Short mmCIF file of C-alpha atoms in Angstrom, two decimals:
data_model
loop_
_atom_site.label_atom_id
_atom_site.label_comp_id
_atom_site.label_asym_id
_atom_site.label_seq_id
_atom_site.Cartn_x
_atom_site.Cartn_y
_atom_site.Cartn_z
CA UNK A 1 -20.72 4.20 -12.04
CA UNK A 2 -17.43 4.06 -13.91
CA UNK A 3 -17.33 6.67 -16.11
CA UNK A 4 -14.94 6.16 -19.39
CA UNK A 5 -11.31 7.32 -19.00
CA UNK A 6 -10.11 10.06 -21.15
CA UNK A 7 -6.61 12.11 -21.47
CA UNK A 8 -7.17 14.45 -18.50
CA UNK A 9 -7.50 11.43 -16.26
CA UNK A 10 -3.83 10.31 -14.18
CA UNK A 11 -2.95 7.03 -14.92
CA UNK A 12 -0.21 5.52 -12.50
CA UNK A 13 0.82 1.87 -12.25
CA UNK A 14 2.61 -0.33 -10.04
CA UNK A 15 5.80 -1.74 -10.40
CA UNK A 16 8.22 -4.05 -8.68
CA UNK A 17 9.93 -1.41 -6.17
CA UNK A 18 13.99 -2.14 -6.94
CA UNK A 19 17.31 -0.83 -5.42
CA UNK A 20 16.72 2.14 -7.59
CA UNK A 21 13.21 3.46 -5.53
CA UNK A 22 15.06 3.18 -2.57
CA UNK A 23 16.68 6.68 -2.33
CA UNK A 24 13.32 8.94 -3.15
CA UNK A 25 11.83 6.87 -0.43
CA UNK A 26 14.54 7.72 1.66
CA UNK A 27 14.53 11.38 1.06
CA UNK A 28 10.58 11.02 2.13
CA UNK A 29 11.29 9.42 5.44
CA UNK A 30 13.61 12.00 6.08
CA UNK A 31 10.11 13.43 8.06
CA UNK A 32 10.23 11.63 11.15
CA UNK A 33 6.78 12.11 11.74
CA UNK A 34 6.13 10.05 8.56
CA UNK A 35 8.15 7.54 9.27
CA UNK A 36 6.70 7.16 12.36
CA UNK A 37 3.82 6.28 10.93
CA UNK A 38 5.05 3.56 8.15
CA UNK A 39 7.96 2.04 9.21
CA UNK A 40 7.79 0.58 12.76
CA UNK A 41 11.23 -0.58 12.77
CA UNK A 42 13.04 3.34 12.35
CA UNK A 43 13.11 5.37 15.60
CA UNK A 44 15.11 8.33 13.37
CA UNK A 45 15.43 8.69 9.40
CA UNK A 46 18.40 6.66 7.75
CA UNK A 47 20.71 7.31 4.16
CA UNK A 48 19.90 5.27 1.46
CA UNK A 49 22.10 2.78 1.70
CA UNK A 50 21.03 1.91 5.04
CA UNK A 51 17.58 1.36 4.25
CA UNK A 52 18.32 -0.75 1.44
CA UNK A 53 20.38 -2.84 3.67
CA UNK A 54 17.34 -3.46 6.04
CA UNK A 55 15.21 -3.88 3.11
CA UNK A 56 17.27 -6.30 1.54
CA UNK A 57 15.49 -9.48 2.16
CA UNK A 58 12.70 -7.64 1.41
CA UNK A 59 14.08 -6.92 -1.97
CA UNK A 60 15.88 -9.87 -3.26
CA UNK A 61 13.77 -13.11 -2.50
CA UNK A 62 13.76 -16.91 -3.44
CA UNK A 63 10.33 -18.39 -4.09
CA UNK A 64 8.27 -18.35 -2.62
CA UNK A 65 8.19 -14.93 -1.59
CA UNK A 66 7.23 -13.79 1.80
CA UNK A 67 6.89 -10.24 0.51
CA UNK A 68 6.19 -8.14 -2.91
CA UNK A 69 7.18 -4.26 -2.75
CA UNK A 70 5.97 -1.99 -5.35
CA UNK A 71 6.74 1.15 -6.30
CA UNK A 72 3.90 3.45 -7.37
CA UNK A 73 4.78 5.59 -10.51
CA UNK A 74 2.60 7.73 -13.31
CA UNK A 75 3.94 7.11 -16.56
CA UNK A 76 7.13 9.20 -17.14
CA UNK A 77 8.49 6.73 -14.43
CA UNK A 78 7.98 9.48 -11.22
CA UNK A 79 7.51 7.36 -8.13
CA UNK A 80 4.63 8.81 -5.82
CA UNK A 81 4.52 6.35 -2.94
CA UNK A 82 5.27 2.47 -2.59
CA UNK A 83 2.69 -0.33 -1.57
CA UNK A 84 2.97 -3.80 -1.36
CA UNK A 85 2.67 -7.09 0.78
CA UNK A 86 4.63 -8.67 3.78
CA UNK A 87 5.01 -11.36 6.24
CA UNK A 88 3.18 -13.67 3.48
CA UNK A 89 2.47 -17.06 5.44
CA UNK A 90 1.23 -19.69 2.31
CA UNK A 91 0.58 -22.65 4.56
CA UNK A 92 -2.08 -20.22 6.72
CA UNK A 93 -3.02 -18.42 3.27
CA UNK A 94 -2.33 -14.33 5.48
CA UNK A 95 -0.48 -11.53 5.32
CA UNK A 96 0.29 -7.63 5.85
CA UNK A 97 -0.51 -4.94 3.61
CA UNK A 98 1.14 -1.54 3.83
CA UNK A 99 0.64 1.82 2.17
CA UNK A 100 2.72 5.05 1.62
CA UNK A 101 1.98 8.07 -0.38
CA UNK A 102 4.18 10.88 -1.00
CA UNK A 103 2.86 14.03 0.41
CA UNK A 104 2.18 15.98 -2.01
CA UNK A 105 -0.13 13.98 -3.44
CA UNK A 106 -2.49 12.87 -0.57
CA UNK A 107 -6.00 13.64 -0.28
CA UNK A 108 -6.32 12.40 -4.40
CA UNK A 109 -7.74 9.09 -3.94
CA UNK A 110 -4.29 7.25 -5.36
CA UNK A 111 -3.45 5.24 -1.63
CA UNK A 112 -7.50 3.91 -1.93
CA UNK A 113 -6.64 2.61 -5.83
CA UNK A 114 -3.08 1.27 -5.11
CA UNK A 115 -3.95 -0.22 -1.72
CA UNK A 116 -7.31 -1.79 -3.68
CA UNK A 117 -5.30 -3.17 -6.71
CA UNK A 118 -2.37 -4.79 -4.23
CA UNK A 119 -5.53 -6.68 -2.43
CA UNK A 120 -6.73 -8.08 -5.67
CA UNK A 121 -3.27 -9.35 -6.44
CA UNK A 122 -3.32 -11.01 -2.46
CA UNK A 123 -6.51 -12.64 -3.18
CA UNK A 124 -6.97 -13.31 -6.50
CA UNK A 125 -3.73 -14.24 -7.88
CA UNK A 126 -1.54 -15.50 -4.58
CA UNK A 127 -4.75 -16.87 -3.20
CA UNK A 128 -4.20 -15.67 0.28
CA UNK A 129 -7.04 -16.09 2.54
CA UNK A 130 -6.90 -13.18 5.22
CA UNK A 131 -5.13 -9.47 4.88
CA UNK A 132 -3.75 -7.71 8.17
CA UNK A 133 -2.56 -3.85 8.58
CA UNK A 134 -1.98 -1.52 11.40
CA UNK A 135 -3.34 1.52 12.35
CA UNK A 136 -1.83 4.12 15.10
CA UNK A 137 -5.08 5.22 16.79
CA UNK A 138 -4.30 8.69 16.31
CA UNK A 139 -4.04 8.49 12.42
CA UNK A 140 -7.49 9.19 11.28
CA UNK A 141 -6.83 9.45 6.93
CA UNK A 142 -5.51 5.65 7.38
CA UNK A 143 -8.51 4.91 9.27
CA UNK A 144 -10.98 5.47 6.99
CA UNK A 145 -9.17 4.22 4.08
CA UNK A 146 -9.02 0.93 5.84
CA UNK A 147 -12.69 1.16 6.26
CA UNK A 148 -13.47 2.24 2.91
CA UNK A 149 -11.76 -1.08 1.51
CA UNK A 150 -13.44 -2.83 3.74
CA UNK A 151 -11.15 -3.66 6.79
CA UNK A 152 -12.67 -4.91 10.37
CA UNK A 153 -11.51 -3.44 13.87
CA UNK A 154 -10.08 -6.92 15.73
CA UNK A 155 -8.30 -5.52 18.40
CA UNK A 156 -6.10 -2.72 19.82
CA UNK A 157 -2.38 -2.72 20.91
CA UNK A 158 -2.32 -0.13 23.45
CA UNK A 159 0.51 2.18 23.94
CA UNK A 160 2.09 -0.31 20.88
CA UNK A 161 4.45 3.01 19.14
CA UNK A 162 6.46 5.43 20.68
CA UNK A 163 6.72 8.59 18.95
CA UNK A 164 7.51 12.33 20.55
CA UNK A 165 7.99 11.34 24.22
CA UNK A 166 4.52 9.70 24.07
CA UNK A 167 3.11 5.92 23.86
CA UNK A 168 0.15 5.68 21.50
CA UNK A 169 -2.64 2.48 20.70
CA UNK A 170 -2.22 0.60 17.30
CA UNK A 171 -5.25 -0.64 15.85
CA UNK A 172 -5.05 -3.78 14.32
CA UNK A 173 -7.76 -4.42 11.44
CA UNK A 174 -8.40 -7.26 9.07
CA UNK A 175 -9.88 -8.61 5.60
CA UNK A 176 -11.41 -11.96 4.45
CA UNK A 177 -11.46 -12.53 1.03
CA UNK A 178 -14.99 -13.11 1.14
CA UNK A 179 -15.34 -9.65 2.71
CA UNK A 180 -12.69 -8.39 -0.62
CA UNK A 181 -15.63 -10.32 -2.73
CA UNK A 182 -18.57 -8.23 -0.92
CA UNK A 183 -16.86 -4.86 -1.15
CA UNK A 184 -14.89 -4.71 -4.41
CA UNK A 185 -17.42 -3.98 -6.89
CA UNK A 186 -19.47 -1.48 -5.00
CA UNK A 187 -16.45 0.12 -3.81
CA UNK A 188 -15.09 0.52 -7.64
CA UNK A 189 -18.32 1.90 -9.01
CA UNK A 190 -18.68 4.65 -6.39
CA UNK A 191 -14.98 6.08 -7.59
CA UNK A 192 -14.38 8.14 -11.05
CA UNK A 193 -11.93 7.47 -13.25
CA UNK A 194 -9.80 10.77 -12.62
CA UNK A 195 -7.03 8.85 -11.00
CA UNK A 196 -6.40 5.30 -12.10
CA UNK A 197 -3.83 2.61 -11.36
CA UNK A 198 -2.83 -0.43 -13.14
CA UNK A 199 -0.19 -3.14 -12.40
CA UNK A 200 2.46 -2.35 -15.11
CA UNK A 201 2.26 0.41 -18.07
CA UNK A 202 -0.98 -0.94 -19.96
CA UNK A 203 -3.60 1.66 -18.53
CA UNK A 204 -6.29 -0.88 -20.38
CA UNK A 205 -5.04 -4.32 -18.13
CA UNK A 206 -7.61 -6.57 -16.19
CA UNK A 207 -5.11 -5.39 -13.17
CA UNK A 208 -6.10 -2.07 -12.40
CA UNK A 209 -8.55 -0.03 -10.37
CA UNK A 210 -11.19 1.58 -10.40
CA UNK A 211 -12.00 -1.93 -12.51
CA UNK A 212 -12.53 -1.76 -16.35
#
């Protein structure tokens, strides 16, 4: 069960990922094997300006949107990672979820809240019917996050990436909102509350996970 959060806990929230974000996450892709990973359209790292160039229809939208970045920050404004949604088709009620954490704070449980929270805001406020990501076969942490939140294997893109000389499969996994519905609450009562996120600063919101 939930237990009740205290001052030792670390509270992070989302926010809408600006201009501004776009040179730490720059600095992080400077790994290529990261970026291999995330960002299927980078063969090598870029400068900041030139990701925010190919981001920029990401980043300044009409609505509706086809996509919502956020940045992922604790609450002196430190950005950790960025999350958010993509290729958002309203008329067939899908789209893509993504997920980055900076390194240094893997392994904490922080990509299962953010990437949990961004589906609630798919499903429950944009009322999209069906979530897709993609996996590279040999990434086993993503893996099982996916099928912690409750993702389905649907098919396999083999040799889909190219990274070190070498073709690899992508997996391609998927989530019904009915299958959000089924996992969300059992999911949030396993977790503790030593890491939280919320969408915006109020640690107390309806938006956040592990749920209040």
């Amino acid at each position: 069960m939930n237990q009740q959060r205290d001052n030792n806990n670390q509270h992070f929230y989302l926010k809408p990922l600006t201009t501004s974000d776009v040179e730490h996450i720059a600095t992080w892709y400077e790994d290529i094997n990261d970026l291999a990973q995330i960002e299927s359209k980078l063969s090598v790292p870029l400068n900041a300006l030139s990701l925010e160039k190919l981001w920029q229809n990401d980043l300044v939208q009409t609505e509706p949107r086809t996509s919502y970045l956020f940045s992922i920050c604790n609450q002196d404004s430190e950005s950790f990672g960025h999350t958010g949604l993509q290729e958002i088709n309203y008329a067939d009620g899908n789209g893509i979820i993504f997920i980055y954490i900076r390194k240094d704070m893997r392994r904490r449980g922080l990509a299962l809240r953010a990437m949990a929270l961004t589906l609630d805001i798919a499903f429950y406020q944009l009322r999209l019917h069906r979530i897709t990501t993609y996996v590279h076969a040999n990434n086993l942490p993503s893996a099982s996050l996916v099928k912690r939140l409750g993702f389905i294997d649907e098919g396999c893109m083999r040799e889909g990436y190219f990274y070190d000389g070498e073709y690899g499969d992508v997996n391609m996994v998927g989530l019904l909102a009915e299958e959000w519905d089924n996992t969300r609450n059992p999911l949030s009562n396993a977790l503790d509350n030593s890491v939280a996120v919320a969408f915006g600063r109020d640690n107390e919101s309806r938006w956040s996970w592990p749920l209040n």
